[in-house]
Amino acid sequence: MAETLPGLAGKRALVTGASSGLGAHFAQRLAAHGADVVLAARRLDALQSVASMVEQYGRARCVALDVTSAASRAALVEEAGPIDILVNNAGLVREGPALVHAEEDWDLVMDTNLKGMFFLAQALAAGMRERGGGSIINVASILGLRQAGGVVSYAVSKAGVVQLTRTLALEWARYGIRVNALAPGYIDTDINRDFWQTEAGRALVSRIPQRRLGQLEDLDGLLLLLASDASRYMTGTVLAVDGGHLVNTL
Ligand SMILES: NC(=O)c1ccc[n+]([C@@H]2O[C@H](COP(=O)([O-])OP(=O)(O)OC[C@H]3O[C@@H](n4cnc5c(N)ncnc54)[C@H](OP(=O)(O)O)[C@@H]3O)[C@@H](O)[C@H]2O)c1
């Protein structure tokens, strides 16, 4: 009989930022591979419509979460129950030149993308430790590894996600908790679709060695690898899925 990679049957996954974009897709893929999924974000109505798609594959529950709020994170951890796989995906960007970047935008981006990510991981790691382990997948970005103009707080927050991932991997390996980061390149989603039709958008795509944008499905291989026990000896890695964007020519 042919051997197959470990699936996710019996695993309980939590996806933050599951109300749209990457998170909505991740929730469906994890369910399609056997996980029970808790979907979390601020907009419950949007979460519920994603949940109806997830339920084609498996069990889904929606819990409201503002990842910047300690009380909201605590309520989520209580309501979600035991979690084996955390996909720390909630995130946002505030664009504009660094010279005029507002302090409130800096704080919002850091609180959402970095501080919220850490404290949610911390809250769930306690239970993972008690049960002998878990997998945490932090969604970083190639902007945490290279630079682009107009996204200073976002790029710094994602660089923080990279170091957060490595640091937590080191501290929590002894508890069986693996912490890895998925660093997407530019992914074609509803949010940015119009931009790709502009001259600047087309120029950006021309600098990607594979000469195309990423599609949500391009992230599936790494998501499922990191979520499953197939990656049991991987922790502290930061892996890009970017069509070669990070290695484009000087
Ligand atoms: N799209 C790309 O090309 C790309 C590339 C690299 C990395 N990423 C990363 O991928 C992740 C998802 O981005 P996306 O492109 O899918 O964008 P998106 O469609 O705007 O999704 C962002 C998600 O984060 C949630 N969110 C924002 N603030 C939140 C908060 N305070 N508490 C809880 N949830 C919050 C949003 O839900 P609510 O508004 O309902 O709260 C939404 O579900 C982000 O971390 C982003 O940095 C995206």
PDB file of C-alpha atoms and ligand atoms in Angstrom:
ATOM      1  CA  MET A   1       0.000   0.000   0.000  1.00  0.00           C
ATOM      2  CA  ALA A   2       1.301   3.490  -0.847  1.00  0.00           C
ATOM      3  CA  GLU A   3       2.372   5.535   2.155  1.00  0.00           C
ATOM      4  CA  THR A   4       0.744   8.932   2.626  1.00  0.00           C
ATOM      5  CA  LEU A   5       1.840  11.995   4.572  1.00  0.00           C
ATOM      6  CA  PRO A   6       0.193  12.478   7.971  1.00  0.00           C
ATOM      7  CA  GLY A   7      -3.174  14.242   7.697  1.00  0.00           C
ATOM      8  CA  LEU A   8      -4.894  16.506  10.169  1.00  0.00           C
ATOM      9  CA  ALA A   9      -7.705  14.204  11.324  1.00  0.00           C
ATOM     10  CA  GLY A  10      -8.459  14.777  14.991  1.00  0.00           C
ATOM     11  CA  LYS A  11      -6.454  18.014  15.110  1.00  0.00           C
ATOM     12  CA  ARG A  12      -8.044  21.244  16.325  1.00  0.00           C
ATOM     13  CA  ALA A  13      -6.901  24.347  14.471  1.00  0.00           C
ATOM     14  CA  LEU A  14      -7.431  28.032  15.177  1.00  0.00           C
ATOM     15  CA  VAL A  15      -7.035  30.522  12.322  1.00  0.00           C
ATOM     16  CA  THR A  16      -6.950  34.233  13.139  1.00  0.00           C
ATOM     17  CA  GLY A  17      -7.964  36.722  10.476  1.00  0.00           C
ATOM     18  CA  ALA A  18     -10.193  34.005   9.020  1.00  0.00           C
ATOM     19  CA  SER A  19     -12.881  36.441   7.821  1.00  0.00           C
ATOM     20  CA  SER A  20     -11.178  37.120   4.466  1.00  0.00           C
ATOM     21  CA  GLY A  21      -8.160  36.588   2.232  1.00  0.00           C
ATOM     22  CA  LEU A  22      -5.479  34.133   3.284  1.00  0.00           C
ATOM     23  CA  GLY A  23      -7.133  33.233   6.589  1.00  0.00           C
ATOM     24  CA  ALA A  24     -10.448  32.272   4.960  1.00  0.00           C
ATOM     25  CA  HIS A  25      -8.530  30.073   2.526  1.00  0.00           C
ATOM     26  CA  PHE A  26      -6.347  28.501   5.235  1.00  0.00           C
ATOM     27  CA  ALA A  27      -9.433  27.581   7.287  1.00  0.00           C
ATOM     28  CA  GLN A  28     -10.928  25.736   4.294  1.00  0.00           C
ATOM     29  CA  ARG A  29      -7.709  23.898   3.463  1.00  0.00           C
ATOM     30  CA  LEU A  30      -7.159  22.746   7.057  1.00  0.00           C
ATOM     31  CA  ALA A  31     -10.748  21.490   7.261  1.00  0.00           C
ATOM     32  CA  ALA A  32     -10.408  19.738   3.898  1.00  0.00           C
ATOM     33  CA  HIS A  33      -7.486  17.805   5.373  1.00  0.00           C
ATOM     34  CA  GLY A  34      -9.398  16.704   8.439  1.00  0.00           C
ATOM     35  CA  ALA A  35      -8.959  19.408  11.101  1.00  0.00           C
ATOM     36  CA  ASP A  36     -11.752  20.917  13.184  1.00  0.00           C
ATOM     37  CA  VAL A  37     -11.350  24.654  12.721  1.00  0.00           C
ATOM     38  CA  VAL A  38     -12.063  27.658  14.910  1.00  0.00           C
ATOM     39  CA  LEU A  39     -12.305  30.851  12.847  1.00  0.00           C
ATOM     40  CA  ALA A  40     -11.479  34.124  14.581  1.00  0.00           C
ATOM     41  CA  ALA A  41     -11.592  37.799  13.534  1.00  0.00           C
ATOM     42  CA  ARG A  42     -13.466  40.972  14.443  1.00  0.00           C
ATOM     43  CA  ARG A  43     -16.281  40.701  11.829  1.00  0.00           C
ATOM     44  CA  LEU A  44     -18.552  37.865  12.945  1.00  0.00           C
ATOM     45  CA  ASP A  45     -20.877  38.156   9.926  1.00  0.00           C
ATOM     46  CA  ALA A  46     -17.949  37.719   7.518  1.00  0.00           C
ATOM     47  CA  LEU A  47     -16.625  34.834   9.637  1.00  0.00           C
ATOM     48  CA  GLN A  48     -19.994  33.113   9.445  1.00  0.00           C
ATOM     49  CA  SER A  49     -20.056  33.196   5.665  1.00  0.00           C
ATOM     50  CA  VAL A  50     -16.532  31.736   5.562  1.00  0.00           C
ATOM     51  CA  ALA A  51     -17.632  29.087   8.087  1.00  0.00           C
ATOM     52  CA  SER A  52     -20.430  27.964   5.757  1.00  0.00           C
ATOM     53  CA  MET A  53     -17.749  27.218   3.129  1.00  0.00           C
ATOM     54  CA  VAL A  54     -15.490  25.484   5.673  1.00  0.00           C
ATOM     55  CA  GLU A  55     -18.429  23.287   6.714  1.00  0.00           C
ATOM     56  CA  GLN A  56     -18.426  21.688   3.251  1.00  0.00           C
ATOM     57  CA  TYR A  57     -15.307  19.916   4.486  1.00  0.00           C
ATOM     58  CA  GLY A  58     -15.588  19.606   8.249  1.00  0.00           C
ATOM     59  CA  ARG A  59     -16.470  21.250  11.518  1.00  0.00           C
ATOM     60  CA  ALA A  60     -16.149  25.021  11.918  1.00  0.00           C
ATOM     61  CA  ARG A  61     -16.815  27.397  14.799  1.00  0.00           C
ATOM     62  CA  CYS A  62     -16.640  31.195  14.768  1.00  0.00           C
ATOM     63  CA  VAL A  63     -15.360  33.246  17.678  1.00  0.00           C
ATOM     64  CA  ALA A  64     -15.038  37.037  17.685  1.00  0.00           C
ATOM     65  CA  LEU A  65     -11.493  38.243  18.244  1.00  0.00           C
ATOM     66  CA  ASP A  66      -9.774  41.603  18.351  1.00  0.00           C
ATOM     67  CA  VAL A  67      -6.194  40.390  18.571  1.00  0.00           C
ATOM     68  CA  THR A  68      -5.055  43.764  19.950  1.00  0.00           C
ATOM     69  CA  SER A  69      -7.235  43.334  23.065  1.00  0.00           C
ATOM     70  CA  ALA A  70      -6.033  41.230  26.016  1.00  0.00           C
ATOM     71  CA  ALA A  71      -9.634  40.648  27.132  1.00  0.00           C
ATOM     72  CA  SER A  72     -10.675  39.517  23.664  1.00  0.00           C
ATOM     73  CA  ARG A  73      -7.697  37.129  23.385  1.00  0.00           C
ATOM     74  CA  ALA A  74      -8.506  35.653  26.817  1.00  0.00           C
ATOM     75  CA  ALA A  75     -12.173  35.170  25.857  1.00  0.00           C
ATOM     76  CA  LEU A  76     -11.149  33.440  22.616  1.00  0.00           C
ATOM     77  CA  VAL A  77      -8.771  31.050  24.377  1.00  0.00           C
ATOM     78  CA  GLU A  78     -11.549  30.155  26.835  1.00  0.00           C
ATOM     79  CA  GLU A  79     -14.170  29.654  24.118  1.00  0.00           C
ATOM     80  CA  ALA A  80     -11.949  27.847  21.610  1.00  0.00           C
ATOM     81  CA  GLY A  81     -10.904  25.080  24.024  1.00  0.00           C
ATOM     82  CA  PRO A  82      -7.852  22.905  23.283  1.00  0.00           C
ATOM     83  CA  ILE A  83      -5.975  23.895  20.121  1.00  0.00           C
ATOM     84  CA  ASP A  84      -3.246  21.857  18.389  1.00  0.00           C
ATOM     85  CA  ILE A  85      -2.540  24.177  15.442  1.00  0.00           C
ATOM     86  CA  LEU A  86      -2.507  27.963  15.643  1.00  0.00           C
ATOM     87  CA  VAL A  87      -2.356  29.891  12.372  1.00  0.00           C
ATOM     88  CA  ASN A  88      -1.419  33.391  13.511  1.00  0.00           C
ATOM     89  CA  ASN A  89      -2.595  35.183  10.369  1.00  0.00           C
ATOM     90  CA  ALA A  90      -4.481  38.349  11.427  1.00  0.00           C
ATOM     91  CA  GLY A  91      -2.695  41.374  10.080  1.00  0.00           C
ATOM     92  CA  LEU A  92      -3.051  44.748   8.437  1.00  0.00           C
ATOM     93  CA  VAL A  93      -1.014  47.407   6.692  1.00  0.00           C
ATOM     94  CA  ARG A  94      -0.992  51.210   6.845  1.00  0.00           C
ATOM     95  CA  GLU A  95       0.756  52.636   3.801  1.00  0.00           C
ATOM     96  CA  GLY A  96       2.519  55.935   3.256  1.00  0.00           C
ATOM     97  CA  PRO A  97       5.931  57.603   3.327  1.00  0.00           C
ATOM     98  CA  ALA A  98       7.970  57.072   6.503  1.00  0.00           C
ATOM     99  CA  LEU A  99       8.408  60.842   6.836  1.00  0.00           C
ATOM    100  CA  VAL A 100       4.716  61.288   7.624  1.00  0.00           C
ATOM    101  CA  HIS A 101       3.781  57.892   9.071  1.00  0.00           C
ATOM    102  CA  ALA A 102       1.404  58.582  11.971  1.00  0.00           C
ATOM    103  CA  GLU A 103       2.168  57.264  15.439  1.00  0.00           C
ATOM    104  CA  GLU A 104      -1.354  55.837  15.750  1.00  0.00           C
ATOM    105  CA  ASP A 105      -0.833  53.868  12.525  1.00  0.00           C
ATOM    106  CA  TRP A 106       2.509  52.553  13.805  1.00  0.00           C
ATOM    107  CA  ASP A 107       0.853  51.441  17.059  1.00  0.00           C
ATOM    108  CA  LEU A 108      -2.089  49.793  15.285  1.00  0.00           C
ATOM    109  CA  VAL A 109       0.155  47.817  12.942  1.00  0.00           C
ATOM    110  CA  MET A 110       2.510  46.707  15.731  1.00  0.00           C
ATOM    111  CA  ASP A 111      -0.329  45.836  18.120  1.00  0.00           C
ATOM    112  CA  THR A 112      -2.075  43.743  15.471  1.00  0.00           C
ATOM    113  CA  ASN A 113       0.754  42.113  13.537  1.00  0.00           C
ATOM    114  CA  LEU A 114       3.284  41.570  16.307  1.00  0.00           C
ATOM    115  CA  LYS A 115       2.094  42.147  19.861  1.00  0.00           C
ATOM    116  CA  GLY A 116      -1.270  40.458  19.321  1.00  0.00           C
ATOM    117  CA  MET A 117       0.450  37.563  17.566  1.00  0.00           C
ATOM    118  CA  PHE A 118       2.852  37.010  20.469  1.00  0.00           C
ATOM    119  CA  PHE A 119       0.324  37.220  23.270  1.00  0.00           C
ATOM    120  CA  LEU A 120      -2.141  34.926  21.528  1.00  0.00           C
ATOM    121  CA  ALA A 121       0.639  32.385  20.962  1.00  0.00           C
ATOM    122  CA  GLN A 122       1.633  32.724  24.617  1.00  0.00           C
ATOM    123  CA  ALA A 123      -1.947  32.137  25.789  1.00  0.00           C
ATOM    124  CA  LEU A 124      -2.407  29.024  23.637  1.00  0.00           C
ATOM    125  CA  ALA A 125       1.071  27.639  24.277  1.00  0.00           C
ATOM    126  CA  ALA A 126       0.166  26.989  27.914  1.00  0.00           C
ATOM    127  CA  GLY A 127      -2.437  24.407  26.862  1.00  0.00           C
ATOM    128  CA  MET A 128      -0.213  22.990  24.122  1.00  0.00           C
ATOM    129  CA  ARG A 129       2.502  22.447  26.715  1.00  0.00           C
ATOM    130  CA  GLU A 130       0.093  20.601  29.018  1.00  0.00           C
ATOM    131  CA  ARG A 131      -0.983  18.315  26.163  1.00  0.00           C
ATOM    132  CA  GLY A 132       2.581  17.643  24.965  1.00  0.00           C
ATOM    133  CA  GLY A 133       2.871  19.989  21.997  1.00  0.00           C
ATOM    134  CA  GLY A 134       1.406  21.797  19.035  1.00  0.00           C
ATOM    135  CA  SER A 135       2.240  23.667  15.867  1.00  0.00           C
ATOM    136  CA  ILE A 136       2.220  27.444  15.572  1.00  0.00           C
ATOM    137  CA  ILE A 137       2.361  28.957  12.091  1.00  0.00           C
ATOM    138  CA  ASN A 138       3.057  32.677  12.050  1.00  0.00           C
ATOM    139  CA  VAL A 139       2.174  34.489   8.834  1.00  0.00           C
ATOM    140  CA  ALA A 140       5.099  36.810   8.094  1.00  0.00           C
ATOM    141  CA  SER A 141       5.823  38.388   4.683  1.00  0.00           C
ATOM    142  CA  ILE A 142       8.732  38.809   2.319  1.00  0.00           C
ATOM    143  CA  LEU A 143       8.553  42.433   3.507  1.00  0.00           C
ATOM    144  CA  GLY A 144       9.941  41.148   6.822  1.00  0.00           C
ATOM    145  CA  LEU A 145      13.035  39.939   4.955  1.00  0.00           C
ATOM    146  CA  ARG A 146      13.520  42.628   2.265  1.00  0.00           C
ATOM    147  CA  GLN A 147      12.579  46.287   1.938  1.00  0.00           C
ATOM    148  CA  ALA A 148      10.027  48.260  -0.064  1.00  0.00           C
ATOM    149  CA  GLY A 149       8.993  51.887   0.227  1.00  0.00           C
ATOM    150  CA  GLY A 150       5.807  53.114   1.860  1.00  0.00           C
ATOM    151  CA  VAL A 151       5.239  50.309   4.355  1.00  0.00           C
ATOM    152  CA  VAL A 152       7.621  51.089   7.208  1.00  0.00           C
ATOM    153  CA  SER A 153       5.543  49.882  10.163  1.00  0.00           C
ATOM    154  CA  TYR A 154       4.329  46.807   8.274  1.00  0.00           C
ATOM    155  CA  ALA A 155       7.853  45.784   7.225  1.00  0.00           C
ATOM    156  CA  VAL A 156       9.214  46.281  10.746  1.00  0.00           C
ATOM    157  CA  SER A 157       6.312  44.322  12.253  1.00  0.00           C
ATOM    158  CA  LYS A 158       6.934  41.415   9.874  1.00  0.00           C
ATOM    159  CA  ALA A 159      10.677  41.462  10.608  1.00  0.00           C
ATOM    160  CA  GLY A 160       9.566  41.186  14.230  1.00  0.00           C
ATOM    161  CA  VAL A 161       7.429  38.170  13.322  1.00  0.00           C
ATOM    162  CA  VAL A 162      10.530  36.500  11.865  1.00  0.00           C
ATOM    163  CA  GLN A 163      12.512  36.949  15.078  1.00  0.00           C
ATOM    164  CA  LEU A 164       9.495  36.124  17.244  1.00  0.00           C
ATOM    165  CA  THR A 165       9.194  32.834  15.376  1.00  0.00           C
ATOM    166  CA  ARG A 166      12.829  31.892  15.949  1.00  0.00           C
ATOM    167  CA  THR A 167      12.806  32.940  19.596  1.00  0.00           C
ATOM    168  CA  LEU A 168       9.628  31.069  20.483  1.00  0.00           C
ATOM    169  CA  ALA A 169      10.855  28.007  18.576  1.00  0.00           C
ATOM    170  CA  LEU A 170      13.966  27.964  20.734  1.00  0.00           C
ATOM    171  CA  GLU A 171      12.113  28.407  24.029  1.00  0.00           C
ATOM    172  CA  TRP A 172       9.221  26.069  23.346  1.00  0.00           C
ATOM    173  CA  ALA A 173      10.905  23.161  21.548  1.00  0.00           C
ATOM    174  CA  ARG A 174      11.289  21.470  24.952  1.00  0.00           C
ATOM    175  CA  TYR A 175       7.485  21.420  25.278  1.00  0.00           C
ATOM    176  CA  GLY A 176       6.927  19.849  21.858  1.00  0.00           C
ATOM    177  CA  ILE A 177       5.637  23.139  20.460  1.00  0.00           C
ATOM    178  CA  ARG A 178       6.926  23.902  16.977  1.00  0.00           C
ATOM    179  CA  VAL A 179       6.908  27.490  15.751  1.00  0.00           C
ATOM    180  CA  ASN A 180       7.491  28.258  12.082  1.00  0.00           C
ATOM    181  CA  ALA A 181       6.727  31.169   9.781  1.00  0.00           C
ATOM    182  CA  LEU A 182       5.189  31.247   6.336  1.00  0.00           C
ATOM    183  CA  ALA A 183       6.392  34.318   4.443  1.00  0.00           C
ATOM    184  CA  PRO A 184       4.147  34.930   1.432  1.00  0.00           C
ATOM    185  CA  GLY A 185       5.180  37.061  -1.489  1.00  0.00           C
ATOM    186  CA  TYR A 186       2.507  39.051  -3.314  1.00  0.00           C
ATOM    187  CA  ILE A 187      -0.715  37.035  -3.362  1.00  0.00           C
ATOM    188  CA  ASP A 188      -3.619  37.928  -5.613  1.00  0.00           C
ATOM    189  CA  THR A 189      -6.604  38.583  -3.297  1.00  0.00           C
ATOM    190  CA  ASP A 190      -9.758  40.722  -3.376  1.00  0.00           C
ATOM    191  CA  ILE A 191      -7.943  43.402  -1.393  1.00  0.00           C
ATOM    192  CA  ASN A 192      -5.182  44.094  -3.929  1.00  0.00           C
ATOM    193  CA  ARG A 193      -6.694  42.873  -7.236  1.00  0.00           C
ATOM    194  CA  ASP A 194      -7.220  46.362  -8.724  1.00  0.00           C
ATOM    195  CA  PHE A 195      -3.571  47.282  -8.084  1.00  0.00           C
ATOM    196  CA  TRP A 196      -2.282  44.541 -10.376  1.00  0.00           C
ATOM    197  CA  GLN A 197      -4.032  46.217 -13.329  1.00  0.00           C
ATOM    198  CA  THR A 198      -2.087  49.469 -12.803  1.00  0.00           C
ATOM    199  CA  GLU A 199       1.303  50.292 -14.346  1.00  0.00           C
ATOM    200  CA  ALA A 200       2.977  50.053 -10.920  1.00  0.00           C
ATOM    201  CA  GLY A 201       1.312  46.687 -10.322  1.00  0.00           C
ATOM    202  CA  ARG A 202       2.453  45.287 -13.666  1.00  0.00           C
ATOM    203  CA  ALA A 203       5.988  46.583 -13.019  1.00  0.00           C
ATOM    204  CA  LEU A 204       6.044  44.817  -9.680  1.00  0.00           C
ATOM    205  CA  VAL A 205       4.965  41.513 -11.201  1.00  0.00           C
ATOM    206  CA  SER A 206       7.704  41.855 -13.841  1.00  0.00           C
ATOM    207  CA  ARG A 207      10.293  41.813 -11.028  1.00  0.00           C
ATOM    208  CA  ILE A 208       9.100  38.420  -9.728  1.00  0.00           C
ATOM    209  CA  PRO A 209      11.339  35.748 -11.267  1.00  0.00           C
ATOM    210  CA  GLN A 210       8.343  33.490 -12.004  1.00  0.00           C
ATOM    211  CA  ARG A 211       6.632  36.540 -13.656  1.00  0.00           C
ATOM    212  CA  ARG A 212       3.312  35.985 -11.948  1.00  0.00           C
ATOM    213  CA  LEU A 213       1.498  36.748  -8.709  1.00  0.00           C
ATOM    214  CA  GLY A 214       0.952  34.083  -6.105  1.00  0.00           C
ATOM    215  CA  GLN A 215      -2.466  32.466  -5.884  1.00  0.00           C
ATOM    216  CA  LEU A 216      -3.963  31.396  -2.552  1.00  0.00           C
ATOM    217  CA  GLU A 217      -3.524  27.751  -3.566  1.00  0.00           C
ATOM    218  CA  ASP A 218       0.240  28.305  -3.900  1.00  0.00           C
ATOM    219  CA  LEU A 219       0.407  28.539  -0.094  1.00  0.00           C
ATOM    220  CA  ASP A 220      -1.295  25.184   0.517  1.00  0.00           C
ATOM    221  CA  GLY A 221       1.793  22.988   0.387  1.00  0.00           C
ATOM    222  CA  LEU A 222       3.653  24.882   3.074  1.00  0.00           C
ATOM    223  CA  LEU A 223       0.553  25.455   5.218  1.00  0.00           C
ATOM    224  CA  LEU A 224      -0.253  21.748   5.303  1.00  0.00           C
ATOM    225  CA  LEU A 225       3.366  20.729   5.801  1.00  0.00           C
ATOM    226  CA  LEU A 226       3.800  23.037   8.803  1.00  0.00           C
ATOM    227  CA  ALA A 227       0.406  22.122  10.272  1.00  0.00           C
ATOM    228  CA  SER A 228       0.957  18.369  10.058  1.00  0.00           C
ATOM    229  CA  ASP A 229       3.352  15.999  11.756  1.00  0.00           C
ATOM    230  CA  ALA A 230       5.174  15.654   8.422  1.00  0.00           C
ATOM    231  CA  SER A 231       7.179  18.687   9.637  1.00  0.00           C
ATOM    232  CA  ARG A 232       7.783  17.220  13.110  1.00  0.00           C
ATOM    233  CA  TYR A 233      11.542  17.973  12.980  1.00  0.00           C
ATOM    234  CA  MET A 234      11.044  21.536  11.702  1.00  0.00           C
ATOM    235  CA  THR A 235      10.933  24.466  14.067  1.00  0.00           C
ATOM    236  CA  GLY A 236      12.174  28.045  13.870  1.00  0.00           C
ATOM    237  CA  THR A 237      12.090  28.082  10.080  1.00  0.00           C
ATOM    238  CA  VAL A 238      10.922  31.042   8.003  1.00  0.00           C
ATOM    239  CA  LEU A 239       9.941  29.861   4.548  1.00  0.00           C
ATOM    240  CA  ALA A 240       9.023  32.122   1.658  1.00  0.00           C
ATOM    241  CA  VAL A 241       6.394  31.273  -0.934  1.00  0.00           C
ATOM    242  CA  ASP A 242       7.056  34.038  -3.422  1.00  0.00           C
ATOM    243  CA  GLY A 243       7.826  32.832  -6.955  1.00  0.00           C
ATOM    244  CA  GLY A 244      11.475  33.681  -6.308  1.00  0.00           C
ATOM    245  CA  HIS A 245      10.814  37.333  -5.442  1.00  0.00           C
ATOM    246  CA  LEU A 246      13.405  37.331  -2.634  1.00  0.00           C
ATOM    247  CA  VAL A 247      16.119  36.184  -5.020  1.00  0.00           C
ATOM    248  CA  ASN A 248      15.423  38.637  -7.842  1.00  0.00           C
ATOM    249  CA  THR A 249      18.430  40.153  -9.556  1.00  0.00           C
ATOM    250  CA  LEU A 250      20.308  43.230  -8.365  1.00  0.00           C
TER     251      LEU A 250
HETATM  252  N1  LIG B   1      -2.102  39.276   0.537  1.00  0.00           N
HETATM  253  C1  LIG B   1      -0.785  39.285   0.438  1.00  0.00           C
HETATM  254  O1  LIG B   1      -0.208  39.484  -0.644  1.00  0.00           O
HETATM  255  C2  LIG B   1       0.069  39.017   1.656  1.00  0.00           C
HETATM  256  C3  LIG B   1       1.454  38.881   1.492  1.00  0.00           C
HETATM  257  C4  LIG B   1       2.255  38.642   2.597  1.00  0.00           C
HETATM  258  C5  LIG B   1       1.693  38.508   3.851  1.00  0.00           C
HETATM  259  N2  LIG B   1       0.335  38.650   4.000  1.00  0.00           N
HETATM  260  C6  LIG B   1      -0.203  38.504   5.354  1.00  0.00           C
HETATM  261  O2  LIG B   1      -1.263  37.593   5.342  1.00  0.00           O
HETATM  262  C7  LIG B   1      -2.155  37.886   6.424  1.00  0.00           C
HETATM  263  C8  LIG B   1      -3.567  37.968   5.872  1.00  0.00           C
HETATM  264  O3  LIG B   1      -3.630  39.055   4.946  1.00  0.00           O
HETATM  265  P1  LIG B   1      -4.693  39.120   3.746  1.00  0.00           P
HETATM  266  O4  LIG B   1      -3.953  39.502   2.532  1.00  0.00           O
HETATM  267  O5  LIG B   1      -5.531  37.898   3.744  1.00  0.00           O
HETATM  268  O6  LIG B   1      -5.523  40.417   4.170  1.00  0.00           O
HETATM  269  P2  LIG B   1      -7.060  40.616   4.560  1.00  0.00           P
HETATM  270  O7  LIG B   1      -7.945  39.952   3.564  1.00  0.00           O
HETATM  271  O8  LIG B   1      -7.211  42.065   4.823  1.00  0.00           O
HETATM  272  O9  LIG B   1      -7.200  39.802   5.910  1.00  0.00           O
HETATM  273  C9  LIG B   1      -6.729  40.278   7.142  1.00  0.00           C
HETATM  274  C10 LIG B   1      -7.465  39.538   8.234  1.00  0.00           C
HETATM  275  O10 LIG B   1      -6.986  40.008   9.505  1.00  0.00           O
HETATM  276  C11 LIG B   1      -8.099  40.260  10.323  1.00  0.00           C
HETATM  277  N3  LIG B   1      -7.767  41.274  11.318  1.00  0.00           N
HETATM  278  C12 LIG B   1      -7.286  42.534  11.112  1.00  0.00           C
HETATM  279  N4  LIG B   1      -7.170  43.162  12.286  1.00  0.00           N
HETATM  280  C13 LIG B   1      -7.580  42.291  13.250  1.00  0.00           C
HETATM  281  C14 LIG B   1      -7.694  42.362  14.659  1.00  0.00           C
HETATM  282  N5  LIG B   1      -7.391  43.462  15.364  1.00  0.00           N
HETATM  283  N6  LIG B   1      -8.135  41.265  15.325  1.00  0.00           N
HETATM  284  C15 LIG B   1      -8.457  40.143  14.671  1.00  0.00           C
HETATM  285  N7  LIG B   1      -8.383  40.018  13.323  1.00  0.00           N
HETATM  286  C16 LIG B   1      -7.947  41.084  12.643  1.00  0.00           C
HETATM  287  C17 LIG B   1      -9.210  40.717   9.381  1.00  0.00           C
HETATM  288  O11 LIG B   1     -10.478  40.428   9.919  1.00  0.00           O
HETATM  289  P3  LIG B   1     -11.482  41.488  10.602  1.00  0.00           P
HETATM  290  O12 LIG B   1     -11.383  42.765   9.819  1.00  0.00           O
HETATM  291  O13 LIG B   1     -12.808  40.795  10.498  1.00  0.00           O
HETATM  292  O14 LIG B   1     -11.009  41.590  12.014  1.00  0.00           O
HETATM  293  C18 LIG B   1      -8.971  39.791   8.195  1.00  0.00           C
HETATM  294  O15 LIG B   1      -9.626  38.563   8.383  1.00  0.00           O
HETATM  295  C19 LIG B   1      -1.648  39.181   7.044  1.00  0.00           C
HETATM  296  O16 LIG B   1      -0.887  38.908   8.197  1.00  0.00           O
HETATM  297  C20 LIG B   1      -0.783  39.763   5.950  1.00  0.00           C
HETATM  298  O17 LIG B   1       0.211  40.617   6.459  1.00  0.00           O
HETATM  299  C21 LIG B   1      -0.481  38.904   2.931  1.00  0.00           C
END
